[in-house]
mmCIF file of C-alpha atoms in Angstrom:
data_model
loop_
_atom_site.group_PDB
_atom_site.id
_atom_site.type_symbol
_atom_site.label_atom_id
_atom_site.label_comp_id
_atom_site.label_asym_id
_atom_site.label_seq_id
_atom_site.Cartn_x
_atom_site.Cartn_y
_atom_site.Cartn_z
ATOM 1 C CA UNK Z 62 15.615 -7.655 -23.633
ATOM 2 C CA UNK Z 63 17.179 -10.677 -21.960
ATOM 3 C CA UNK Z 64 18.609 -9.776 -18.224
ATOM 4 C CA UNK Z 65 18.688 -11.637 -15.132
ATOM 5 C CA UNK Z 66 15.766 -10.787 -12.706
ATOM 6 C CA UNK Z 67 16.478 -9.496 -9.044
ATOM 7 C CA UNK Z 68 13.166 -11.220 -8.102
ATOM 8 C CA UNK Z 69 13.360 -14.629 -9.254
ATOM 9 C CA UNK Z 70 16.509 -14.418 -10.180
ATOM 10 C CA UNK Z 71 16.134 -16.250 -13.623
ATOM 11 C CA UNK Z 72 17.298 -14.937 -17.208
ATOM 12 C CA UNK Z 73 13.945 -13.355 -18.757
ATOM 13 C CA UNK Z 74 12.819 -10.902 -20.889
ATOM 14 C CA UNK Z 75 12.932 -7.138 -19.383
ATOM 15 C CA UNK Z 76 11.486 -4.136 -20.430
ATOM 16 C CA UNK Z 77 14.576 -1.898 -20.868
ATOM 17 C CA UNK Z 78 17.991 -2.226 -19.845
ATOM 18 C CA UNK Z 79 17.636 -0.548 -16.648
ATOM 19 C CA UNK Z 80 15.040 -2.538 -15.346
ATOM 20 C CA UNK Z 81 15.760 -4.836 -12.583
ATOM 21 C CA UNK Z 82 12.091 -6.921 -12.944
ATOM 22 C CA UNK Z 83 11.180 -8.861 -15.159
ATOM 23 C CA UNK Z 84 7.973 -8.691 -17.490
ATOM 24 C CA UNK Z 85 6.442 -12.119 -15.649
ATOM 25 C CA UNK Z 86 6.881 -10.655 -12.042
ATOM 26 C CA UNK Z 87 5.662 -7.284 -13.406
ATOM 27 C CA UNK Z 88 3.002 -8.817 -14.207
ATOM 28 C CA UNK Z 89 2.261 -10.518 -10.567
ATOM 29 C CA UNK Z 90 2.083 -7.335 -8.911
ATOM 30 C CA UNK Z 91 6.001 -7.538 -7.677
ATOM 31 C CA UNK Z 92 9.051 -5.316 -8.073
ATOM 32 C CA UNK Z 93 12.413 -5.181 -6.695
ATOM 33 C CA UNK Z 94 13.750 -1.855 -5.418
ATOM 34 C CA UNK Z 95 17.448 -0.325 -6.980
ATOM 35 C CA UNK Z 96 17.414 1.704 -3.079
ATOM 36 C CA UNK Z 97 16.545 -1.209 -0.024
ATOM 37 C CA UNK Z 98 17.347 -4.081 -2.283
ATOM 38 C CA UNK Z 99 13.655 -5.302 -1.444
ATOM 39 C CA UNK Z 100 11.149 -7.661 -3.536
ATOM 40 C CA UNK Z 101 7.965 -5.226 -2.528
ATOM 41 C CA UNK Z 102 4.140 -4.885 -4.726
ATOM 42 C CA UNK Z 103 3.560 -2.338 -7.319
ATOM 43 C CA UNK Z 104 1.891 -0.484 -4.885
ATOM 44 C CA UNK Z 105 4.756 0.544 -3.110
ATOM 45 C CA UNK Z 106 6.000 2.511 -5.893
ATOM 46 C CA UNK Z 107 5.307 5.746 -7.364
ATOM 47 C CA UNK Z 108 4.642 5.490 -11.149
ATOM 48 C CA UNK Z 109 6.235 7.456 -13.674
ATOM 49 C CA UNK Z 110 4.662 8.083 -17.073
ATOM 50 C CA UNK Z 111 2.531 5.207 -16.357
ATOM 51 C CA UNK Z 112 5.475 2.771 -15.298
ATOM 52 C CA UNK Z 113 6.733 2.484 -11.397
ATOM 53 C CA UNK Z 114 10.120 3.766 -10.120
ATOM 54 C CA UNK Z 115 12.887 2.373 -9.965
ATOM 55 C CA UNK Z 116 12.832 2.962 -6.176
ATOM 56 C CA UNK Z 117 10.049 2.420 -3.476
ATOM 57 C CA UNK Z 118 7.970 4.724 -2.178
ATOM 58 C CA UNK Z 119 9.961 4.931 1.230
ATOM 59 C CA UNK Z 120 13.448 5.374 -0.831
ATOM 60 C CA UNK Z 121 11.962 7.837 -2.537
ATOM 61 C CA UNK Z 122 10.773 9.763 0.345
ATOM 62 C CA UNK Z 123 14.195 9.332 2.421
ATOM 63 C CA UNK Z 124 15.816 10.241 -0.806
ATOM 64 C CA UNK Z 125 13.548 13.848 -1.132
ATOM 65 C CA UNK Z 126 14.415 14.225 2.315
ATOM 66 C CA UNK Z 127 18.167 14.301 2.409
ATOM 67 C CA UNK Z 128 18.290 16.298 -0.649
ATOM 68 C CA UNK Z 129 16.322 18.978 1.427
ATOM 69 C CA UNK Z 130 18.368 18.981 4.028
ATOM 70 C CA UNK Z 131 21.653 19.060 1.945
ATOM 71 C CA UNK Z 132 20.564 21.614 -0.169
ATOM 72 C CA UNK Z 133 19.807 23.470 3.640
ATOM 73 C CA UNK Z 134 15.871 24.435 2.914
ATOM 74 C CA UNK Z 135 14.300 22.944 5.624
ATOM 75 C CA UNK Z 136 16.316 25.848 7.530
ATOM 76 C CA UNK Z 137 14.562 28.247 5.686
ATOM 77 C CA UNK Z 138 10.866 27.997 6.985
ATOM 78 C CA UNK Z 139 10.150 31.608 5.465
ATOM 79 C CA UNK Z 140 11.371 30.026 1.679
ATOM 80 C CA UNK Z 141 8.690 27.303 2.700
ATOM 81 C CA UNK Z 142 6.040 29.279 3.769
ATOM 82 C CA UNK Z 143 5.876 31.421 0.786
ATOM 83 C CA UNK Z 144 6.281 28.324 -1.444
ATOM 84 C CA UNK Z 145 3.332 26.738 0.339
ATOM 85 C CA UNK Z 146 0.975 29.618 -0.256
ATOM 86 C CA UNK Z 147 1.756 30.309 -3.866
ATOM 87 C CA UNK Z 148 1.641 26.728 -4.185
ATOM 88 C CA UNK Z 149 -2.011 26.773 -2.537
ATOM 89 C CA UNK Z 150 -2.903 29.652 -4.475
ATOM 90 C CA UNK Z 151 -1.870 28.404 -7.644
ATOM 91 C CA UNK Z 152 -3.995 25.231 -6.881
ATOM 92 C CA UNK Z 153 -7.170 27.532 -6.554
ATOM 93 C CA UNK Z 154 -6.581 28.851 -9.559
ATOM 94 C CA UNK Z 155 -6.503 25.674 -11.817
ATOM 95 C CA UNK Z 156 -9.616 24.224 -9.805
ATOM 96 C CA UNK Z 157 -11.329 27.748 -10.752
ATOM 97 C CA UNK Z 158 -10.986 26.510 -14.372
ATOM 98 C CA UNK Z 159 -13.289 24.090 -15.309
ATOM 99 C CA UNK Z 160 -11.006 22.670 -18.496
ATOM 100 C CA UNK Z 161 -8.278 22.761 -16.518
ATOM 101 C CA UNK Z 162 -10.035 20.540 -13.703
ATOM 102 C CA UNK Z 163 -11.160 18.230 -16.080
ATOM 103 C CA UNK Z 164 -7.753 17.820 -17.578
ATOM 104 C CA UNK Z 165 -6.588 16.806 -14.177
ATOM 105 C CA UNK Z 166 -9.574 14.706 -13.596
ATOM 106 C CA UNK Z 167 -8.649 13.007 -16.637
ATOM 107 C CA UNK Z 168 -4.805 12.343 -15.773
ATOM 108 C CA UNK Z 169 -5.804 10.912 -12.451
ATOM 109 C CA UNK Z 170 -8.268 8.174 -14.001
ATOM 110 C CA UNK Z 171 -5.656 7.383 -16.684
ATOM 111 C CA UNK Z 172 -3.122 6.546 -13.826
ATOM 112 C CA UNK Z 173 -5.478 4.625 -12.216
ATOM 113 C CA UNK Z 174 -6.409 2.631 -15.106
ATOM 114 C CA UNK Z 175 -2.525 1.852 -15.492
ATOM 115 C CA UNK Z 176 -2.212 1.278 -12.285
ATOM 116 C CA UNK Z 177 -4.998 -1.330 -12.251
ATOM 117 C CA UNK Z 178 -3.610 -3.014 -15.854
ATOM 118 C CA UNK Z 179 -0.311 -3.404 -13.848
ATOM 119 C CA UNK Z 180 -0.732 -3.894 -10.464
ATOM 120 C CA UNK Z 181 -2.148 -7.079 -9.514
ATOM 121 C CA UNK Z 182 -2.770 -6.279 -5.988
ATOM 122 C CA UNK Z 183 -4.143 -3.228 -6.754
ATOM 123 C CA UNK Z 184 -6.837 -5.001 -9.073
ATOM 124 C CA UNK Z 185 -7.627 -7.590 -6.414
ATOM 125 C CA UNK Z 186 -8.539 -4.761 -4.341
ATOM 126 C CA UNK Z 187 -10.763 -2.612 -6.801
ATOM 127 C CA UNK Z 188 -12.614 -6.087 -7.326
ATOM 128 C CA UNK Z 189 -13.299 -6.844 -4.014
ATOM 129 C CA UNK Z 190 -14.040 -3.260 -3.027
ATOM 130 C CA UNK Z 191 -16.846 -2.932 -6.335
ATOM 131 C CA UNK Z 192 -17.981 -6.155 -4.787
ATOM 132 C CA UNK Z 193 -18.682 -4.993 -1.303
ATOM 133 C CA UNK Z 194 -20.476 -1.896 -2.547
ATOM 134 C CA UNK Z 195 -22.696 -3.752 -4.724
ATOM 135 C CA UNK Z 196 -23.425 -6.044 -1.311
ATOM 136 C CA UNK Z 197 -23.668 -3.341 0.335
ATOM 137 C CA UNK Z 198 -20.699 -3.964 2.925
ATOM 138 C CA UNK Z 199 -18.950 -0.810 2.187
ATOM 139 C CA UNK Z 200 -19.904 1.996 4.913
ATOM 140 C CA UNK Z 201 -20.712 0.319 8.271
ATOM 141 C CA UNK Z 202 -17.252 0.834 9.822
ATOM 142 C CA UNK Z 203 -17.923 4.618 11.439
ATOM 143 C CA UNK Z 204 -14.481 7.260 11.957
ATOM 144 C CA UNK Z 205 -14.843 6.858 15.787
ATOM 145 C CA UNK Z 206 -14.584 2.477 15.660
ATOM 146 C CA UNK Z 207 -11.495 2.433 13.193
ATOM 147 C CA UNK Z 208 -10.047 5.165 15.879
ATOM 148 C CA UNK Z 209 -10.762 2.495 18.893
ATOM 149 C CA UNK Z 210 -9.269 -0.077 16.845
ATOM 150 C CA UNK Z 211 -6.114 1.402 16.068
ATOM 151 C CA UNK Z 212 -6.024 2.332 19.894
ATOM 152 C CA UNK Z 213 -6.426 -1.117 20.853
ATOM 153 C CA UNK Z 214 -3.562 -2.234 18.764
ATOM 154 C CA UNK Z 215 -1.200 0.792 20.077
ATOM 155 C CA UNK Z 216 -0.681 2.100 16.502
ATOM 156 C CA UNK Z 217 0.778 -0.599 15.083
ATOM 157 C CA UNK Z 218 0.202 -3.274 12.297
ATOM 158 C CA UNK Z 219 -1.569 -5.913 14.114
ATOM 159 C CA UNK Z 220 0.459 -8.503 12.215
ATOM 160 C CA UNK Z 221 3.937 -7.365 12.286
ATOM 161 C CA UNK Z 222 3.821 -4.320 15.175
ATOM 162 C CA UNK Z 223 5.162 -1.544 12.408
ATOM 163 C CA UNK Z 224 5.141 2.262 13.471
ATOM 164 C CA UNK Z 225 4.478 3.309 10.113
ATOM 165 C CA UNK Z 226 1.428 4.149 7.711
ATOM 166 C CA UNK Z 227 -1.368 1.989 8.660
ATOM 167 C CA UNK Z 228 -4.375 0.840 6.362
ATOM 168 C CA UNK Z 229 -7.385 -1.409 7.178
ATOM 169 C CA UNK Z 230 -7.334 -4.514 6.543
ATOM 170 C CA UNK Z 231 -9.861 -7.321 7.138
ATOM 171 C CA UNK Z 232 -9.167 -10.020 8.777
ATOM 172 C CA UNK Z 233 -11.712 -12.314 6.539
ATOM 173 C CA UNK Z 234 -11.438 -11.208 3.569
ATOM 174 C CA UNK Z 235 -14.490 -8.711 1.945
ATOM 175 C CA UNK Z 236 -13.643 -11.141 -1.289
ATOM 176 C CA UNK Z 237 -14.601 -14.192 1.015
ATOM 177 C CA UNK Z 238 -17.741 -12.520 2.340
ATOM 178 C CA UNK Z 239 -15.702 -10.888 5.292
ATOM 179 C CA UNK Z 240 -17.971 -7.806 6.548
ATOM 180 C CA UNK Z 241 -16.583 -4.336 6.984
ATOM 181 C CA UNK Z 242 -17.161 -3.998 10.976
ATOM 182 C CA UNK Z 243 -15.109 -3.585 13.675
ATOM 183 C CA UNK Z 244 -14.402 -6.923 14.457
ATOM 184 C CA UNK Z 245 -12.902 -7.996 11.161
ATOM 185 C CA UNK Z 246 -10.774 -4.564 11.183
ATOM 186 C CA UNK Z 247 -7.601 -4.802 12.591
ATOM 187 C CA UNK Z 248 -4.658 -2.030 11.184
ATOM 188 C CA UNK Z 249 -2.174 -3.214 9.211
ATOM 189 C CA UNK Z 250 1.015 -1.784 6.969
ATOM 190 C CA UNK Z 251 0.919 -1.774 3.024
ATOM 191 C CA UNK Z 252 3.585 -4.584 3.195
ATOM 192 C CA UNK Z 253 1.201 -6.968 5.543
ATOM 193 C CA UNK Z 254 -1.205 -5.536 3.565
ATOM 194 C CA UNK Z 255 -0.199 -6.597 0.287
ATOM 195 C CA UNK Z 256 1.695 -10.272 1.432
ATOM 196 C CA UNK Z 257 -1.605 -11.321 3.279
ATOM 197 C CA UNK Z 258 -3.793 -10.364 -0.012
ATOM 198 C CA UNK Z 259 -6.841 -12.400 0.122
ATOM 199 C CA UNK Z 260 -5.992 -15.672 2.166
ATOM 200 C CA UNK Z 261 -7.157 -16.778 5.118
ATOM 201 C CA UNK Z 262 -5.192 -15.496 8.175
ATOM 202 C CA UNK Z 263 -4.918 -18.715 10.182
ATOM 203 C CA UNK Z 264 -3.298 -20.062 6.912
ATOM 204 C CA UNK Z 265 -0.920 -16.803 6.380
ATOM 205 C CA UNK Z 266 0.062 -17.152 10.018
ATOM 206 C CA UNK Z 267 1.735 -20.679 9.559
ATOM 207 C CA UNK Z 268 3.639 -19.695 6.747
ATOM 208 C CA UNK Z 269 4.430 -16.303 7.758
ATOM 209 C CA UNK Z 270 7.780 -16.355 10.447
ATOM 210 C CA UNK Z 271 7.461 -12.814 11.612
ATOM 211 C CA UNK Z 272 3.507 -12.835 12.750
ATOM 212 C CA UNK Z 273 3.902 -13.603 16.302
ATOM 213 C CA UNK Z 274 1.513 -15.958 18.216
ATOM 214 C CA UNK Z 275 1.001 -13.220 20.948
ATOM 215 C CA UNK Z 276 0.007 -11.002 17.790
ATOM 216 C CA UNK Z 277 -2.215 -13.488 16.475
ATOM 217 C CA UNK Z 278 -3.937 -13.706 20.210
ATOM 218 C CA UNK Z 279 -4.618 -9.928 20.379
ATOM 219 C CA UNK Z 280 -6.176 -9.906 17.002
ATOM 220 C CA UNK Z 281 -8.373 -13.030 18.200
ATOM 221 C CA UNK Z 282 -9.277 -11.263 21.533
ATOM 222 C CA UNK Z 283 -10.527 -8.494 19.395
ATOM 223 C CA UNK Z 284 -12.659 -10.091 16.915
ATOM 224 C CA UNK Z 285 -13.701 -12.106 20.386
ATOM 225 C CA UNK Z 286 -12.783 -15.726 19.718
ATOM 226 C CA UNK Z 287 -10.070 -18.119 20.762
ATOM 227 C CA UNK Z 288 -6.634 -17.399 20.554
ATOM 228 C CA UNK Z 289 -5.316 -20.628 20.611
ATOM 229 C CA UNK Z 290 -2.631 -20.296 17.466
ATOM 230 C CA UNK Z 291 -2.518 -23.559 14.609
ATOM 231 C CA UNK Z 292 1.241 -25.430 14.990
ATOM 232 C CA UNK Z 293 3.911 -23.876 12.074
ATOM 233 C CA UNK Z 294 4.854 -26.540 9.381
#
């Protein structure tokens, strides 16, 4: 079907009627979001039967939220509490059953494998990540190094200085033969995350506005090198 696209904003061919992306920037990895208003990567959404949301993963979460608290159950911790343990007991049950496990292990790898088809991101990352293990990068980062790193940046993306859900990212790329260690480790949001991909980040710095030289010189002081910052185009 033939809509305009909230993305690019040119006249393509859609999925459905209510979809607001087209097929082409489906296909790179890119969506726009019917909450925010915001271009943002597969990732970011929660799929559906295979297909993502119409809103992001933060919409949707704000969105559960205020129906909780309209709805008053979040003043109702005993409703909660019971819900919680027959919800924890009903888990038990279905991982006592072997058939029912599998089933379950089965949905999960048939998301992923949508996932993967659709999300280009995503697939960079599985790539890259089956690459490392197989040169045996994968591993050498330890629980108590990530913790010192994400003290040393306050608890905030190192490229943007976000208070939100952090992920590691490396700095040189493990696609480009960057190694999994604490100096090419630096935290980072899923939208950094995703925008910074696999490109050098000297390059992504002069095209990216809101990475800040002084952020650029922290991130150099930990990986110990200069922090001199290349001139913006």
């Amino acid at each position: 079907m033939l809509k305009t696209c909230n993305v690019c904003n040119a006249t393509k061919e859609h999925a459905s009627w209510k979809s607001t992306t087209c097929n082409d920037c489906l296909s790179k990895g890119l969506k726009y979001c019917s909450r925010c208003n915001k271009t943002l990567a597969l990732g970011d959404f929660y799929l559906c039967r295979g297909k993502p949301m119409g809103m992001c993963k933060a919409c949707e979460k704000k969105r559960s939220q205020q129906g909780k608290i309209d709805s008053g159950y979040l003043d109702r911790p005993e409703v909660i509490a019971k819900r919680n343990l027959s919800s924890k007991i009903n888990k038990r049950k279905v991982y006592q059953d072997p058939i029912r496990r599998r089933q379950i292990y089965d949905r999960h790898n048939e998301r992923l494998r949508e996932r993967y088809k659709q999300d280009a991101n995503y697939k960079e990352k599985v790539i890259a990540s089956n690459r490392a293990y197989k040169e045996g990068l994968v591993g050498t980062l330890t629980a108590e190094e990530w913790q010192n790193t994400l003290e040393h940046f306050n608890n905030q993306c190192a490229y943007c200085g976000a208070e939100t859900k952090l992920c590691r990212e490396h700095v040189v790329p493990i696609s480009k033969k960057g190694l999994n260690e604490t100096q090419n480790v630096v935290p980072a949001c899923i939208s950094c995350n995703s925008s910074k991909k696999d490109k050098d980040m000297l390059e992504w710095y002069k095209e990216t506005k809101f990475f800040s030289e002084a952020r650029l010189a922290k991130i150099m002081e930990w990986k110990g090198g200069a922090s001199r910052a290349p001139k913006r185009s």
